[in-house]
Amino acid sequence: MPTRLLLGTLTALILAGAVGTAFFYHRSEQHASRVATLERDLALARTEAAREHDRAEKLLAKANELDTHLGNAKTRTTATETKNSQLARELIATKSSLTEREQRQIALLAEIESLRQQIKTAEASTPTGIPASRVDLSGTTSETVTTTATASATVSAGPLPPSTAVVTHDAEPSTQAASTHSVDIAAYRERIGALEAQLTELLTRALSEPAPSAAPSSPAASEPTPTAQTAPPHQVVRVGAHDAFVVVDYGRDEGAAIGDELTLYRGTVVVARVQISDARPRFSIAQVLPAGLKRQLQPGDFVLIAK
C-alpha cells in the first residue's frame, strides 16, 4: 500500500514536472519568437529612421540651396528695382525735355504763322499803285531836277515852279510809305527765316538724340497685358490771333498732309472747319476756312480727321 502511494505520488510529480517543463518551454519559445519579432521591428524602425534622416539631410541641403537662390534672386531684384528706378527717372526727365521741346516747337510754329498772317495783312494794306508810283515818281523827280537846273541856268535866283514843288511834296510821302511797307515785310520775312532756322535746329537735335530705352520688366513682378485701347483724340494746342489759324498735335507722322480738311469739336458741337497749310512731323498748322468758324476756338478742342 505505501509503495503504491509512493509510486502514484512520484508519477504525479513526474507528470506535473513534465507539464511544467512543457509549459515553460512553450513560454520560452513564445518569448523567443516575440523577441525575434521585436528585433525585426527594431531593425525596420532603425532602417526607416536612417532613411528619414537621409531624407531630412537632403531636404535641409535643398532648403539651403533654395535659400541661396532666394538670396541671389533678392539681390537681382534689388539691382533690377534700382535700375528700373534710374530708368524711370531718366524717362521722366526725357519726357519733360520732350514736353518742353514740343512746347517750344508749338510756340515757334504759332509765331511763324502769326508773322505770315501779318505779312499778308501788310501786303493787303499796301496800296496797289506803289510800285508804279515809284517809277513815275523817279521820272517826275528827274524831270524836276532838269526843270530846276534849266530854271537856274535861265534865272539866276527865283522860287521853284509851283508844279515842281507839288510833285516833290507828293513824291516824298508815297516813297516813304512804300519803303516803310518794304522794311516791315522784309523784317517779317527775316524773323520768319530766323524762326524756321530755330525750328529746323530743334527738330534736327530731336532726331539725332537716341530714343530712351524702355525699363526691363521683372519676371517676378509681371503684370497682365493691358487690353488694346483706342488712341487718344488729337487736340488743338495753340490758337492764333483772331482765330485765324490753329496748331494741332497731328503731324506727318500720323498721316497729315497739306490740304487735308479737319473738323474741330468741343464736346459734340462743331466749332470750326480748318485746312492744313503746313504739316510738320508731329504738329500741323491749319487755317480756319471761310465761313467755317462757328464758335471761338480754344486749346483743347478735339480734332476729327476726315480724309
PDB file of C-alpha atoms in Angstrom:
ATOM      1  CA  MET A   1       0.000   0.000   0.000  1.00  0.00           C
ATOM      2  CA  PRO A   2       2.601   2.552   0.901  1.00  0.00           C
ATOM      3  CA  THR A   3       4.558   1.546  -2.147  1.00  0.00           C
ATOM      4  CA  ARG A   4       1.621   2.215  -4.435  1.00  0.00           C
ATOM      5  CA  LEU A   5       1.009   5.567  -2.819  1.00  0.00           C
ATOM      6  CA  LEU A   6       4.649   6.459  -3.238  1.00  0.00           C
ATOM      7  CA  LEU A   7       4.619   5.397  -6.863  1.00  0.00           C
ATOM      8  CA  GLY A   8       1.433   7.377  -7.505  1.00  0.00           C
ATOM      9  CA  THR A   9       2.953  10.398  -5.872  1.00  0.00           C
ATOM     10  CA  LEU A  10       6.138  10.091  -7.889  1.00  0.00           C
ATOM     11  CA  THR A  11       4.131   9.602 -11.074  1.00  0.00           C
ATOM     12  CA  ALA A  12       2.071  12.671 -10.293  1.00  0.00           C
ATOM     13  CA  LEU A  13       5.200  14.675  -9.589  1.00  0.00           C
ATOM     14  CA  ILE A  14       6.814  13.454 -12.820  1.00  0.00           C
ATOM     15  CA  LEU A  15       3.704  14.324 -14.815  1.00  0.00           C
ATOM     16  CA  ALA A  16       3.477  17.715 -13.140  1.00  0.00           C
ATOM     17  CA  GLY A  17       7.172  18.318 -13.861  1.00  0.00           C
ATOM     18  CA  ALA A  18       6.704  17.276 -17.453  1.00  0.00           C
ATOM     19  CA  VAL A  19       3.684  19.518 -17.846  1.00  0.00           C
ATOM     20  CA  GLY A  20       5.531  22.396 -16.195  1.00  0.00           C
ATOM     21  CA  THR A  21       8.556  21.803 -18.344  1.00  0.00           C
ATOM     22  CA  ALA A  22       6.427  21.724 -21.463  1.00  0.00           C
ATOM     23  CA  PHE A  23       4.613  24.889 -20.380  1.00  0.00           C
ATOM     24  CA  PHE A  24       7.807  26.773 -19.620  1.00  0.00           C
ATOM     25  CA  TYR A  25       9.363  25.520 -22.884  1.00  0.00           C
ATOM     26  CA  HIS A  26       6.337  26.770 -24.782  1.00  0.00           C
ATOM     27  CA  ARG A  27       6.516  30.107 -22.997  1.00  0.00           C
ATOM     28  CA  SER A  28      10.209  30.387 -23.750  1.00  0.00           C
ATOM     29  CA  GLU A  29       9.550  29.689 -27.412  1.00  0.00           C
ATOM     30  CA  GLN A  30       6.838  32.353 -27.423  1.00  0.00           C
ATOM     31  CA  HIS A  31       9.204  34.765 -25.700  1.00  0.00           C
ATOM     32  CA  ALA A  32      11.943  33.972 -28.185  1.00  0.00           C
ATOM     33  CA  SER A  33       9.544  34.474 -31.079  1.00  0.00           C
ATOM     34  CA  ARG A  34       8.382  37.728 -29.527  1.00  0.00           C
ATOM     35  CA  VAL A  35      11.982  38.852 -29.076  1.00  0.00           C
ATOM     36  CA  ALA A  36      12.775  37.996 -32.702  1.00  0.00           C
ATOM     37  CA  THR A  37       9.714  39.898 -33.880  1.00  0.00           C
ATOM     38  CA  LEU A  38      10.663  42.899 -31.765  1.00  0.00           C
ATOM     39  CA  GLU A  39      14.229  42.739 -33.062  1.00  0.00           C
ATOM     40  CA  ARG A  40      12.956  42.685 -36.642  1.00  0.00           C
ATOM     41  CA  ASP A  41      10.636  45.612 -35.879  1.00  0.00           C
ATOM     42  CA  LEU A  42      13.525  47.438 -34.228  1.00  0.00           C
ATOM     43  CA  ALA A  43      15.728  46.834 -37.267  1.00  0.00           C
ATOM     44  CA  LEU A  44      12.997  48.062 -39.572  1.00  0.00           C
ATOM     45  CA  ALA A  45      12.484  51.107 -37.350  1.00  0.00           C
ATOM     46  CA  ARG A  46      16.202  51.824 -37.381  1.00  0.00           C
ATOM     47  CA  THR A  47      16.290  51.430 -41.163  1.00  0.00           C
ATOM     48  CA  GLU A  48      13.309  53.766 -41.533  1.00  0.00           C
ATOM     49  CA  ALA A  49      14.897  56.205 -39.102  1.00  0.00           C
ATOM     50  CA  ALA A  50      18.109  56.171 -41.119  1.00  0.00           C
ATOM     51  CA  ARG A  51      16.112  56.663 -44.287  1.00  0.00           C
ATOM     52  CA  GLU A  52      14.200  59.574 -42.746  1.00  0.00           C
ATOM     53  CA  HIS A  53      17.472  61.017 -41.500  1.00  0.00           C
ATOM     54  CA  ASP A  54      18.912  60.885 -45.006  1.00  0.00           C
ATOM     55  CA  ARG A  55      15.741  62.459 -46.369  1.00  0.00           C
ATOM     56  CA  ALA A  56      15.914  65.184 -43.724  1.00  0.00           C
ATOM     57  CA  GLU A  57      19.532  65.896 -44.655  1.00  0.00           C
ATOM     58  CA  LYS A  58      18.588  66.087 -48.316  1.00  0.00           C
ATOM     59  CA  LEU A  59      15.688  68.411 -47.504  1.00  0.00           C
ATOM     60  CA  LEU A  60      17.999  70.565 -45.393  1.00  0.00           C
ATOM     61  CA  ALA A  61      20.508  70.740 -48.239  1.00  0.00           C
ATOM     62  CA  LYS A  62      17.693  71.610 -50.646  1.00  0.00           C
ATOM     63  CA  ALA A  63      16.440  74.264 -48.235  1.00  0.00           C
ATOM     64  CA  ASN A  64      19.938  75.752 -48.019  1.00  0.00           C
ATOM     65  CA  GLU A  65      20.185  75.738 -51.817  1.00  0.00           C
ATOM     66  CA  LEU A  66      16.774  77.398 -52.145  1.00  0.00           C
ATOM     67  CA  ASP A  67      17.774  79.949 -49.535  1.00  0.00           C
ATOM     68  CA  THR A  68      20.894  80.705 -51.570  1.00  0.00           C
ATOM     69  CA  HIS A  69      18.790  81.045 -54.727  1.00  0.00           C
ATOM     70  CA  LEU A  70      16.375  83.295 -52.828  1.00  0.00           C
ATOM     71  CA  GLY A  71      19.237  85.488 -51.688  1.00  0.00           C
ATOM     72  CA  ASN A  72      20.536  85.732 -55.257  1.00  0.00           C
ATOM     73  CA  ALA A  73      17.023  86.474 -56.528  1.00  0.00           C
ATOM     74  CA  LYS A  74      16.612  89.208 -53.901  1.00  0.00           C
ATOM     75  CA  THR A  75      19.946  90.672 -54.936  1.00  0.00           C
ATOM     76  CA  ARG A  76      18.967  90.608 -58.609  1.00  0.00           C
ATOM     77  CA  THR A  77      15.537  92.032 -57.766  1.00  0.00           C
ATOM     78  CA  THR A  78      17.119  94.851 -55.778  1.00  0.00           C
ATOM     79  CA  ALA A  79      19.508  95.596 -58.641  1.00  0.00           C
ATOM     80  CA  THR A  80      16.626  95.457 -61.129  1.00  0.00           C
ATOM     81  CA  GLU A  81      14.490  97.758 -58.980  1.00  0.00           C
ATOM     82  CA  THR A  82      17.381 100.178 -58.674  1.00  0.00           C
ATOM     83  CA  LYS A  83      17.906 100.112 -62.443  1.00  0.00           C
ATOM     84  CA  ASN A  84      14.159 100.489 -63.005  1.00  0.00           C
ATOM     85  CA  SER A  85      14.071 103.488 -60.686  1.00  0.00           C
ATOM     86  CA  GLN A  86      17.023 105.048 -62.506  1.00  0.00           C
ATOM     87  CA  LEU A  87      15.426 104.363 -65.891  1.00  0.00           C
ATOM     88  CA  ALA A  88      12.115 105.756 -64.632  1.00  0.00           C
ATOM     89  CA  ARG A  89      13.863 108.962 -63.542  1.00  0.00           C
ATOM     90  CA  GLU A  90      15.646 109.179 -66.897  1.00  0.00           C
ATOM     91  CA  LEU A  91      12.351 108.538 -68.683  1.00  0.00           C
ATOM     92  CA  ILE A  92      10.629 111.275 -66.681  1.00  0.00           C
ATOM     93  CA  ALA A  93      13.482 113.667 -67.453  1.00  0.00           C
ATOM     94  CA  THR A  94      13.339 112.706 -71.139  1.00  0.00           C
ATOM     95  CA  LYS A  95       9.560 113.184 -71.226  1.00  0.00           C
ATOM     96  CA  SER A  96       9.960 116.568 -69.524  1.00  0.00           C
ATOM     97  CA  SER A  97      12.606 117.549 -72.076  1.00  0.00           C
ATOM     98  CA  LEU A  98      10.388 116.345 -74.927  1.00  0.00           C
ATOM     99  CA  THR A  99       7.428 118.242 -73.483  1.00  0.00           C
ATOM    100  CA  GLU A 100       9.474 121.437 -73.241  1.00  0.00           C
ATOM    101  CA  ARG A 101      10.779 120.866 -76.773  1.00  0.00           C
ATOM    102  CA  GLU A 102       7.266 120.271 -78.087  1.00  0.00           C
ATOM    103  CA  GLN A 103       6.012 123.416 -76.353  1.00  0.00           C
ATOM    104  CA  ARG A 104       8.867 125.384 -77.906  1.00  0.00           C
ATOM    105  CA  GLN A 105       8.120 123.845 -81.299  1.00  0.00           C
ATOM    106  CA  ILE A 106       4.441 124.760 -80.947  1.00  0.00           C
ATOM    107  CA  ALA A 107       5.357 128.310 -79.950  1.00  0.00           C
ATOM    108  CA  LEU A 108       7.711 128.630 -82.936  1.00  0.00           C
ATOM    109  CA  LEU A 109       5.060 127.316 -85.334  1.00  0.00           C
ATOM    110  CA  ALA A 110       2.462 129.691 -83.913  1.00  0.00           C
ATOM    111  CA  GLU A 111       4.832 132.671 -84.133  1.00  0.00           C
ATOM    112  CA  ILE A 112       5.823 131.771 -87.704  1.00  0.00           C
ATOM    113  CA  GLU A 113       2.188 131.543 -88.756  1.00  0.00           C
ATOM    114  CA  SER A 114       1.369 134.812 -86.949  1.00  0.00           C
ATOM    115  CA  LEU A 115       4.171 136.540 -88.845  1.00  0.00           C
ATOM    116  CA  ARG A 116       2.868 135.085 -92.105  1.00  0.00           C
ATOM    117  CA  GLN A 117      -0.570 136.442 -91.283  1.00  0.00           C
ATOM    118  CA  GLN A 118       0.972 139.837 -90.537  1.00  0.00           C
ATOM    119  CA  ILE A 119       2.800 139.739 -93.889  1.00  0.00           C
ATOM    120  CA  LYS A 120      -0.493 139.015 -95.646  1.00  0.00           C
ATOM    121  CA  THR A 121      -2.138 141.852 -93.742  1.00  0.00           C
ATOM    122  CA  ALA A 122       0.741 144.210 -94.565  1.00  0.00           C
ATOM    123  CA  GLU A 123       0.680 143.255 -98.244  1.00  0.00           C
ATOM    124  CA  ALA A 124      -3.088 143.673 -98.332  1.00  0.00           C
ATOM    125  CA  SER A 125      -2.866 147.087 -96.686  1.00  0.00           C
ATOM    126  CA  THR A 126      -0.121 148.249 -99.100  1.00  0.00           C
ATOM    127  CA  PRO A 127      -1.577 150.452-101.907  1.00  0.00           C
ATOM    128  CA  THR A 128      -1.605 148.582-105.186  1.00  0.00           C
ATOM    129  CA  GLY A 129      -0.125 151.513-107.125  1.00  0.00           C
ATOM    130  CA  ILE A 130       3.021 151.882-105.049  1.00  0.00           C
ATOM    131  CA  PRO A 131       5.420 150.086-107.411  1.00  0.00           C
ATOM    132  CA  ALA A 132       4.142 152.047-110.391  1.00  0.00           C
ATOM    133  CA  SER A 133       4.208 155.295-108.422  1.00  0.00           C
ATOM    134  CA  ARG A 134       7.840 154.568-107.574  1.00  0.00           C
ATOM    135  CA  VAL A 135       8.682 154.504-111.294  1.00  0.00           C
ATOM    136  CA  ASP A 136       6.542 157.557-112.041  1.00  0.00           C
ATOM    137  CA  LEU A 137       7.958 159.401-109.074  1.00  0.00           C
ATOM    138  CA  SER A 138      11.504 158.635-110.116  1.00  0.00           C
ATOM    139  CA  GLY A 139      10.721 160.002-113.586  1.00  0.00           C
ATOM    140  CA  THR A 140       8.992 163.025-112.109  1.00  0.00           C
ATOM    141  CA  THR A 141      11.944 163.613-109.828  1.00  0.00           C
ATOM    142  CA  SER A 142      14.362 163.556-112.757  1.00  0.00           C
ATOM    143  CA  GLU A 143      12.092 165.959-114.620  1.00  0.00           C
ATOM    144  CA  THR A 144      12.035 168.171-111.553  1.00  0.00           C
ATOM    145  CA  VAL A 145      15.815 168.148-111.364  1.00  0.00           C
ATOM    146  CA  THR A 146      16.036 169.001-115.079  1.00  0.00           C
ATOM    147  CA  THR A 147      13.465 171.765-114.758  1.00  0.00           C
ATOM    148  CA  THR A 148      15.240 173.145-111.719  1.00  0.00           C
ATOM    149  CA  ALA A 149      18.586 173.100-113.492  1.00  0.00           C
ATOM    150  CA  THR A 150      17.099 174.843-116.534  1.00  0.00           C
ATOM    151  CA  ALA A 151      15.459 177.438-114.359  1.00  0.00           C
ATOM    152  CA  SER A 152      18.712 178.016-112.522  1.00  0.00           C
ATOM    153  CA  ALA A 153      20.556 178.462-115.800  1.00  0.00           C
ATOM    154  CA  THR A 154      17.958 180.853-117.120  1.00  0.00           C
ATOM    155  CA  VAL A 155      17.259 182.811-113.984  1.00  0.00           C
ATOM    156  CA  SER A 156      19.997 183.428-111.501  1.00  0.00           C
ATOM    157  CA  ALA A 157      17.680 183.354-108.498  1.00  0.00           C
ATOM    158  CA  GLY A 158      13.998 182.612-108.060  1.00  0.00           C
ATOM    159  CA  PRO A 159      11.470 180.232-106.483  1.00  0.00           C
ATOM    160  CA  LEU A 160      10.740 176.824-107.972  1.00  0.00           C
ATOM    161  CA  PRO A 161       7.685 176.487-110.162  1.00  0.00           C
ATOM    162  CA  PRO A 162       4.555 175.529-108.248  1.00  0.00           C
ATOM    163  CA  SER A 163       4.130 172.348-110.301  1.00  0.00           C
ATOM    164  CA  THR A 164       7.599 171.202-109.363  1.00  0.00           C
ATOM    165  CA  ALA A 165       7.015 171.882-105.707  1.00  0.00           C
ATOM    166  CA  VAL A 166       3.757 169.916-105.776  1.00  0.00           C
ATOM    167  CA  VAL A 167       5.357 166.933-107.473  1.00  0.00           C
ATOM    168  CA  THR A 168       8.209 166.942-104.977  1.00  0.00           C
ATOM    169  CA  HIS A 169       5.888 167.036-101.959  1.00  0.00           C
ATOM    170  CA  ASP A 170       3.665 164.318-103.444  1.00  0.00           C
ATOM    171  CA  ALA A 171       6.594 162.023-104.106  1.00  0.00           C
ATOM    172  CA  GLU A 172       8.037 162.046-100.594  1.00  0.00           C
ATOM    173  CA  PRO A 173       5.077 160.525 -98.614  1.00  0.00           C
ATOM    174  CA  SER A 174       4.436 157.822-101.207  1.00  0.00           C
ATOM    175  CA  THR A 175       8.105 156.879-101.300  1.00  0.00           C
ATOM    176  CA  GLN A 176       8.274 156.840 -97.504  1.00  0.00           C
ATOM    177  CA  ALA A 177       5.118 154.678 -97.279  1.00  0.00           C
ATOM    178  CA  ALA A 178       6.449 152.228 -99.846  1.00  0.00           C
ATOM    179  CA  SER A 179       9.820 151.984 -98.118  1.00  0.00           C
ATOM    180  CA  THR A 180       8.083 151.554 -94.735  1.00  0.00           C
ATOM    181  CA  HIS A 181       5.980 148.663 -96.052  1.00  0.00           C
ATOM    182  CA  SER A 182       9.058 147.131 -97.698  1.00  0.00           C
ATOM    183  CA  VAL A 183      11.028 147.379 -94.449  1.00  0.00           C
ATOM    184  CA  ASP A 184       8.128 145.855 -92.441  1.00  0.00           C
ATOM    185  CA  ILE A 185       7.679 142.936 -94.834  1.00  0.00           C
ATOM    186  CA  ALA A 186      11.434 142.381 -95.023  1.00  0.00           C
ATOM    187  CA  ALA A 187      11.605 142.367 -91.203  1.00  0.00           C
ATOM    188  CA  TYR A 188       8.743 139.873 -91.018  1.00  0.00           C
ATOM    189  CA  ARG A 189      10.416 137.608 -93.555  1.00  0.00           C
ATOM    190  CA  GLU A 190      13.759 137.891 -91.788  1.00  0.00           C
ATOM    191  CA  ARG A 191      12.086 136.980 -88.490  1.00  0.00           C
ATOM    192  CA  ILE A 192      10.327 134.015 -90.155  1.00  0.00           C
ATOM    193  CA  GLY A 193      13.657 132.819 -91.552  1.00  0.00           C
ATOM    194  CA  ALA A 194      15.248 133.002 -88.094  1.00  0.00           C
ATOM    195  CA  LEU A 195      12.351 131.105 -86.522  1.00  0.00           C
ATOM    196  CA  GLU A 196      12.446 128.494 -89.270  1.00  0.00           C
ATOM    197  CA  ALA A 197      16.169 128.025 -88.591  1.00  0.00           C
ATOM    198  CA  GLN A 198      15.475 127.593 -84.866  1.00  0.00           C
ATOM    199  CA  LEU A 199      12.699 125.107 -85.622  1.00  0.00           C
ATOM    200  CA  THR A 200      14.932 123.132 -88.010  1.00  0.00           C
ATOM    201  CA  GLU A 201      17.714 123.040 -85.436  1.00  0.00           C
ATOM    202  CA  LEU A 202      15.237 121.883 -82.785  1.00  0.00           C
ATOM    203  CA  LEU A 203      13.891 119.086 -84.987  1.00  0.00           C
ATOM    204  CA  THR A 204      17.395 118.036 -86.063  1.00  0.00           C
ATOM    205  CA  ARG A 205      18.532 117.792 -82.443  1.00  0.00           C
ATOM    206  CA  ALA A 206      15.411 115.818 -81.545  1.00  0.00           C
ATOM    207  CA  LEU A 207      16.024 113.334 -84.369  1.00  0.00           C
ATOM    208  CA  SER A 208      19.725 112.962 -83.580  1.00  0.00           C
ATOM    209  CA  GLU A 209      19.143 112.059 -79.928  1.00  0.00           C
ATOM    210  CA  PRO A 210      18.662 108.320 -79.252  1.00  0.00           C
ATOM    211  CA  ALA A 211      15.261 107.191 -78.077  1.00  0.00           C
ATOM    212  CA  PRO A 212      15.068 106.328 -74.356  1.00  0.00           C
ATOM    213  CA  SER A 213      15.281 102.586 -73.696  1.00  0.00           C
ATOM    214  CA  ALA A 214      12.309 101.035 -72.001  1.00  0.00           C
ATOM    215  CA  ALA A 215      12.752  99.720 -68.471  1.00  0.00           C
ATOM    216  CA  PRO A 216      13.177  95.918 -68.418  1.00  0.00           C
ATOM    217  CA  SER A 217      10.256  94.107 -66.903  1.00  0.00           C
ATOM    218  CA  SER A 218      10.964  91.964 -63.852  1.00  0.00           C
ATOM    219  CA  PRO A 219       9.769  88.355 -64.222  1.00  0.00           C
ATOM    220  CA  ALA A 220       8.780  88.250 -60.570  1.00  0.00           C
ATOM    221  CA  ALA A 221       6.518  91.235 -60.950  1.00  0.00           C
ATOM    222  CA  SER A 222       4.990  90.534 -64.310  1.00  0.00           C
ATOM    223  CA  GLU A 223       1.704  92.281 -64.949  1.00  0.00           C
ATOM    224  CA  PRO A 224      -1.124  91.187 -67.205  1.00  0.00           C
ATOM    225  CA  THR A 225      -1.022  92.615 -70.675  1.00  0.00           C
ATOM    226  CA  PRO A 226      -3.497  95.528 -70.871  1.00  0.00           C
ATOM    227  CA  THR A 227      -6.234  95.337 -73.399  1.00  0.00           C
ATOM    228  CA  ALA A 228      -5.905  97.417 -76.540  1.00  0.00           C
ATOM    229  CA  GLN A 229      -7.308 100.912 -76.115  1.00  0.00           C
ATOM    230  CA  THR A 230      -8.285 103.444 -78.677  1.00  0.00           C
ATOM    231  CA  ALA A 231      -5.734 106.154 -79.379  1.00  0.00           C
ATOM    232  CA  PRO A 232      -6.438 109.481 -77.685  1.00  0.00           C
ATOM    233  CA  PRO A 233      -8.016 112.055 -79.990  1.00  0.00           C
ATOM    234  CA  HIS A 234      -5.901 114.822 -81.439  1.00  0.00           C
ATOM    235  CA  GLN A 235      -6.405 118.287 -79.998  1.00  0.00           C
ATOM    236  CA  VAL A 236      -5.809 121.952 -80.655  1.00  0.00           C
ATOM    237  CA  VAL A 237      -2.671 123.037 -78.789  1.00  0.00           C
ATOM    238  CA  ARG A 238      -2.487 126.700 -79.846  1.00  0.00           C
ATOM    239  CA  VAL A 239      -4.946 129.200 -81.293  1.00  0.00           C
ATOM    240  CA  GLY A 240      -3.739 132.046 -83.492  1.00  0.00           C
ATOM    241  CA  ALA A 241      -4.733 135.672 -83.264  1.00  0.00           C
ATOM    242  CA  HIS A 242      -8.355 136.403 -84.165  1.00  0.00           C
ATOM    243  CA  ASP A 243      -8.972 132.643 -84.586  1.00  0.00           C
ATOM    244  CA  ALA A 244      -7.248 132.808 -87.987  1.00  0.00           C
ATOM    245  CA  PHE A 245      -5.342 129.534 -87.560  1.00  0.00           C
ATOM    246  CA  VAL A 246      -4.705 126.732 -85.078  1.00  0.00           C
ATOM    247  CA  VAL A 247      -1.800 124.427 -84.236  1.00  0.00           C
ATOM    248  CA  VAL A 248      -2.901 120.792 -83.759  1.00  0.00           C
ATOM    249  CA  ASP A 249      -0.956 117.788 -82.444  1.00  0.00           C
ATOM    250  CA  TYR A 250      -1.479 115.921 -85.707  1.00  0.00           C
ATOM    251  CA  GLY A 251       1.541 115.817 -87.997  1.00  0.00           C
ATOM    252  CA  ARG A 252       3.091 113.958 -90.877  1.00  0.00           C
ATOM    253  CA  ASP A 253       3.960 111.025 -88.610  1.00  0.00           C
ATOM    254  CA  GLU A 254       0.221 110.423 -88.172  1.00  0.00           C
ATOM    255  CA  GLY A 255      -0.542 110.934 -91.858  1.00  0.00           C
ATOM    256  CA  ALA A 256      -1.215 114.674 -92.005  1.00  0.00           C
ATOM    257  CA  ALA A 257      -0.788 116.311 -95.400  1.00  0.00           C
ATOM    258  CA  ILE A 258      -1.139 119.845 -96.701  1.00  0.00           C
ATOM    259  CA  GLY A 259      -4.679 120.421 -97.917  1.00  0.00           C
ATOM    260  CA  ASP A 260      -6.372 117.990 -95.519  1.00  0.00           C
ATOM    261  CA  GLU A 261      -9.552 119.396 -94.007  1.00  0.00           C
ATOM    262  CA  LEU A 262     -10.235 118.877 -90.308  1.00  0.00           C
ATOM    263  CA  THR A 263     -13.302 119.413 -88.174  1.00  0.00           C
ATOM    264  CA  LEU A 264     -12.887 120.871 -84.697  1.00  0.00           C
ATOM    265  CA  TYR A 265     -15.283 119.742 -81.973  1.00  0.00           C
ATOM    266  CA  ARG A 266     -15.957 120.821 -78.427  1.00  0.00           C
ATOM    267  CA  GLY A 267     -17.897 118.001 -76.890  1.00  0.00           C
ATOM    268  CA  THR A 268     -20.437 117.145 -79.583  1.00  0.00           C
ATOM    269  CA  VAL A 269     -20.624 120.640 -81.064  1.00  0.00           C
ATOM    270  CA  VAL A 270     -18.758 121.589 -84.240  1.00  0.00           C
ATOM    271  CA  VAL A 271     -16.774 124.769 -83.633  1.00  0.00           C
ATOM    272  CA  ALA A 272     -14.851 125.176 -86.913  1.00  0.00           C
ATOM    273  CA  ARG A 273     -13.650 123.689 -90.181  1.00  0.00           C
ATOM    274  CA  VAL A 274      -9.936 124.092 -90.880  1.00  0.00           C
ATOM    275  CA  GLN A 275      -7.470 123.138 -93.610  1.00  0.00           C
ATOM    276  CA  ILE A 276      -3.837 122.149 -93.060  1.00  0.00           C
ATOM    277  CA  SER A 277      -1.431 124.644 -94.590  1.00  0.00           C
ATOM    278  CA  ASP A 278       1.837 123.453 -93.020  1.00  0.00           C
ATOM    279  CA  ALA A 279       2.462 119.863 -91.868  1.00  0.00           C
ATOM    280  CA  ARG A 280       5.380 119.090 -89.571  1.00  0.00           C
ATOM    281  CA  PRO A 281       6.402 115.668 -88.148  1.00  0.00           C
ATOM    282  CA  ARG A 282       4.260 115.925 -85.001  1.00  0.00           C
ATOM    283  CA  PHE A 283       2.278 119.142 -85.415  1.00  0.00           C
ATOM    284  CA  SER A 284       0.420 120.954 -88.172  1.00  0.00           C
ATOM    285  CA  ILE A 285      -0.843 124.464 -88.823  1.00  0.00           C
ATOM    286  CA  ALA A 286      -4.406 124.649 -90.091  1.00  0.00           C
ATOM    287  CA  GLN A 287      -6.130 127.743 -91.455  1.00  0.00           C
ATOM    288  CA  VAL A 288      -9.749 128.359 -90.497  1.00  0.00           C
ATOM    289  CA  LEU A 289     -11.846 128.058 -93.652  1.00  0.00           C
ATOM    290  CA  PRO A 290     -14.053 130.969 -94.711  1.00  0.00           C
ATOM    291  CA  ALA A 291     -17.459 130.713 -93.036  1.00  0.00           C
ATOM    292  CA  GLY A 292     -16.127 127.662 -91.173  1.00  0.00           C
ATOM    293  CA  LEU A 293     -15.828 129.320 -87.768  1.00  0.00           C
ATOM    294  CA  LYS A 294     -18.871 128.547 -85.622  1.00  0.00           C
ATOM    295  CA  ARG A 295     -17.581 129.459 -82.181  1.00  0.00           C
ATOM    296  CA  GLN A 296     -14.500 130.981 -80.615  1.00  0.00           C
ATOM    297  CA  LEU A 297     -11.647 128.476 -80.682  1.00  0.00           C
ATOM    298  CA  GLN A 298      -9.670 127.435 -77.654  1.00  0.00           C
ATOM    299  CA  PRO A 299      -6.873 124.943 -76.869  1.00  0.00           C
ATOM    300  CA  GLY A 300      -8.229 121.504 -76.104  1.00  0.00           C
ATOM    301  CA  ASP A 301     -10.804 121.375 -78.893  1.00  0.00           C
ATOM    302  CA  PHE A 302     -10.876 117.886 -80.404  1.00  0.00           C
ATOM    303  CA  VAL A 303      -9.837 117.244 -83.992  1.00  0.00           C
ATOM    304  CA  LEU A 304     -11.850 114.959 -86.264  1.00  0.00           C
ATOM    305  CA  ILE A 305      -9.787 113.714 -89.197  1.00  0.00           C
ATOM    306  CA  ALA A 306     -11.864 113.089 -92.292  1.00  0.00           C
ATOM    307  CA  LYS A 307      -9.993 112.114 -95.469  1.00  0.00           C
TER     308      LYS A 307
END
